[in-house]
Coordinates of C-alpha atoms in Angstrom, one line a residue:
M232 CA -43.1 69.8 60.4
N233 CA -46.4 70.5 62.0
K234 CA -49.2 68.0 61.1
K235 CA -52.5 69.4 59.8
M236 CA -56.0 68.0 59.4
N237 CA -58.9 69.3 57.4
L238 CA -62.5 68.1 58.1
L239 CA -65.3 69.1 55.7
M240 CA -68.5 69.0 57.7
F241 CA -71.4 68.7 55.3
S242 CA -73.8 66.7 57.5
G243 CA -76.3 68.3 59.9
E244 CA -76.8 65.1 61.9
Y245 CA -76.0 64.6 65.5
D246 CA -74.0 61.4 65.3
K247 CA -72.0 62.5 62.3
A248 CA -71.2 65.9 63.9
M249 CA -70.2 64.1 67.0
A250 CA -67.8 61.9 65.1
G251 CA -66.2 64.9 63.4
L252 CA -65.8 66.8 66.7
I253 CA -64.4 63.7 68.5
I254 CA -61.8 63.4 65.8
A255 CA -61.0 67.2 65.9
N256 CA -60.6 67.2 69.7
S257 CA -58.4 64.1 69.6
A258 CA -56.2 65.5 66.8
R259 CA -55.7 68.8 68.8
E260 CA -54.7 66.7 71.8
M261 CA -52.0 65.2 69.5
D262 CA -50.8 68.7 68.6
I263 CA -52.3 68.5 65.1
D264 CA -53.6 71.7 63.6
V265 CA -57.3 71.2 62.7
T266 CA -59.5 73.2 60.4
M267 CA -63.2 72.3 60.2
F268 CA -64.9 73.7 57.1
F269 CA -68.7 73.7 57.3
A270 CA -71.0 73.7 54.3
F271 CA -74.8 73.5 53.8
W272 CA -76.3 71.2 56.6
G273 CA -73.1 71.2 58.5
L274 CA -73.6 75.0 59.2
L275 CA -76.5 74.1 61.5
L276 CA -73.9 72.8 64.0
L277 CA -72.5 76.3 64.4
R278 CA -75.8 78.1 65.0
D279 CA -76.1 80.1 68.3
P280 CA -79.7 79.9 69.4
D281 CA -79.4 83.1 71.3
K282 CA -78.4 85.0 68.2
M283 CA -81.0 83.9 65.7
T284 CA -82.8 86.6 63.8
L285 CA -85.4 86.8 61.1
E286 CA -84.5 90.4 60.3
D287 CA -83.6 91.2 56.7
K288 CA -84.5 87.7 55.5
T289 CA -86.7 86.7 52.6
T290 CA -89.8 84.7 53.3
Y291 CA -88.0 81.4 52.3
E292 CA -85.1 82.3 54.5
K293 CA -87.4 83.0 57.5
M294 CA -89.2 79.7 56.9
F295 CA -85.9 77.8 56.6
S296 CA -84.6 79.5 59.8
M297 CA -87.7 78.4 61.8
M298 CA -87.8 74.9 60.5
T299 CA -84.1 73.9 60.9
P300 CA -82.3 72.9 64.1
K301 CA -81.4 75.9 66.2
C302 CA -78.2 74.6 67.6
A303 CA -75.9 71.5 67.8
E304 CA -78.1 69.8 70.4
D305 CA -81.2 70.0 68.2
L306 CA -79.6 68.1 65.3
P307 CA -81.4 64.8 64.4
L308 CA -79.7 61.4 64.2
S309 CA -78.7 60.1 60.8
N310 CA -80.3 56.7 61.4
M311 CA -83.1 55.5 63.7
N312 CA -84.2 59.0 64.6
F313 CA -87.8 57.9 64.8
A314 CA -89.2 61.5 65.1
G315 CA -86.6 62.2 67.9
L316 CA -87.2 59.1 70.0
G317 CA -84.1 57.4 68.7
K318 CA -82.0 60.4 69.6
E319 CA -83.5 60.5 73.1
M320 CA -82.6 56.8 73.5
L321 CA -79.0 57.5 72.3
L322 CA -78.7 60.5 74.8
D323 CA -79.9 58.3 77.6
M324 CA -77.4 55.6 76.7
M325 CA -74.6 58.3 76.6
E326 CA -75.7 59.6 80.0
D327 CA -75.6 56.0 81.4
D328 CA -72.0 55.8 80.2
D329 CA -71.1 59.3 81.4
A330 CA -70.3 60.2 77.8
P331 CA -70.0 63.9 76.9
R332 CA -72.8 65.4 74.6
L333 CA -72.2 67.0 71.3
K334 CA -72.2 70.5 72.8
D335 CA -69.4 69.4 75.1
F336 CA -67.3 68.3 72.1
L337 CA -68.1 71.5 70.3
N338 CA -67.0 73.6 73.3
G339 CA -63.9 71.5 73.7
A340 CA -62.9 72.1 70.1
R341 CA -63.4 75.8 70.6
K342 CA -61.2 75.8 73.7
K343 CA -58.5 73.8 71.9
N344 CA -58.4 76.3 69.1
V345 CA -59.8 74.2 66.3
H346 CA -60.2 76.6 63.4
F347 CA -63.8 76.9 62.3
S348 CA -64.5 78.2 58.8
C349 CA -67.7 78.1 56.8
C350 CA -68.6 78.3 53.1
K351 CA -69.7 81.8 52.2
L352 CA -72.0 80.5 49.4
S353 CA -73.6 77.9 51.6
L354 CA -74.2 80.5 54.3
E355 CA -75.9 82.8 51.7
I356 CA -78.0 80.0 50.2
M357 CA -79.1 78.7 53.6
G358 CA -80.1 82.3 54.5
L359 CA -77.9 82.4 57.6
K360 CA -75.9 85.4 58.8
K361 CA -72.4 85.4 60.4
E362 CA -74.0 87.0 63.5
E363 CA -76.1 83.9 64.0
L364 CA -73.1 81.6 64.3
I365 CA -70.6 81.0 67.1
P366 CA -68.1 83.9 67.2
E367 CA -65.0 81.8 66.2
V368 CA -66.3 81.1 62.6
E369 CA -64.4 82.6 59.7
I370 CA -66.4 83.0 56.4
V371 CA -64.4 81.8 53.4
D372 CA -64.9 80.6 49.9
A373 CA -64.3 77.2 48.4
K374 CA -60.8 78.2 47.1
H375 CA -59.7 78.9 50.6
Y376 CA -60.9 75.5 51.7
I377 CA -59.1 73.8 48.8
N378 CA -55.9 75.6 49.6
N379 CA -56.1 74.6 53.2
A380 CA -56.9 71.0 52.3
I381 CA -53.9 70.9 49.9
E382 CA -51.6 71.9 52.8
C383 CA -53.0 69.2 55.1
N384 CA -51.7 65.7 55.8
M385 CA -55.3 64.4 56.2
Q386 CA -58.7 65.4 54.8
L387 CA -62.0 63.9 56.0
F388 CA -65.5 64.5 54.6
I389 CA -68.3 64.1 57.1

């Protein structure tokens, strides 16, 4: 029987996103099927800064698009962010230890065939379009997520 893992990514914070992607990459290296379901702030991890658009968006959606992180590397820390200074300190410490950055873990998960899905309703509420996300993302509803989670050996909420 093939083992399966489901991660619900709700947070839009660098360190939490990194934890989820480290777990996803590690699970794939153990031949575990991984589905990551992104909702609300977690969607910001999937944004492609080269594909952002303000076209066909309401005023609120345009404002939201301009004020939120443009890609994974722009996400703030969950604690000790200090207007970005804390994140710079963390990135310096990671560099000193030759640790990969968040974008490296995201690209690794993409190459290892982690399944990326995102909440259709969250996408609509946040004013994002599928075209603004990385191409591997599948748009699904909450029932799809629940059915996947029921089939999995492990579920995590980050």
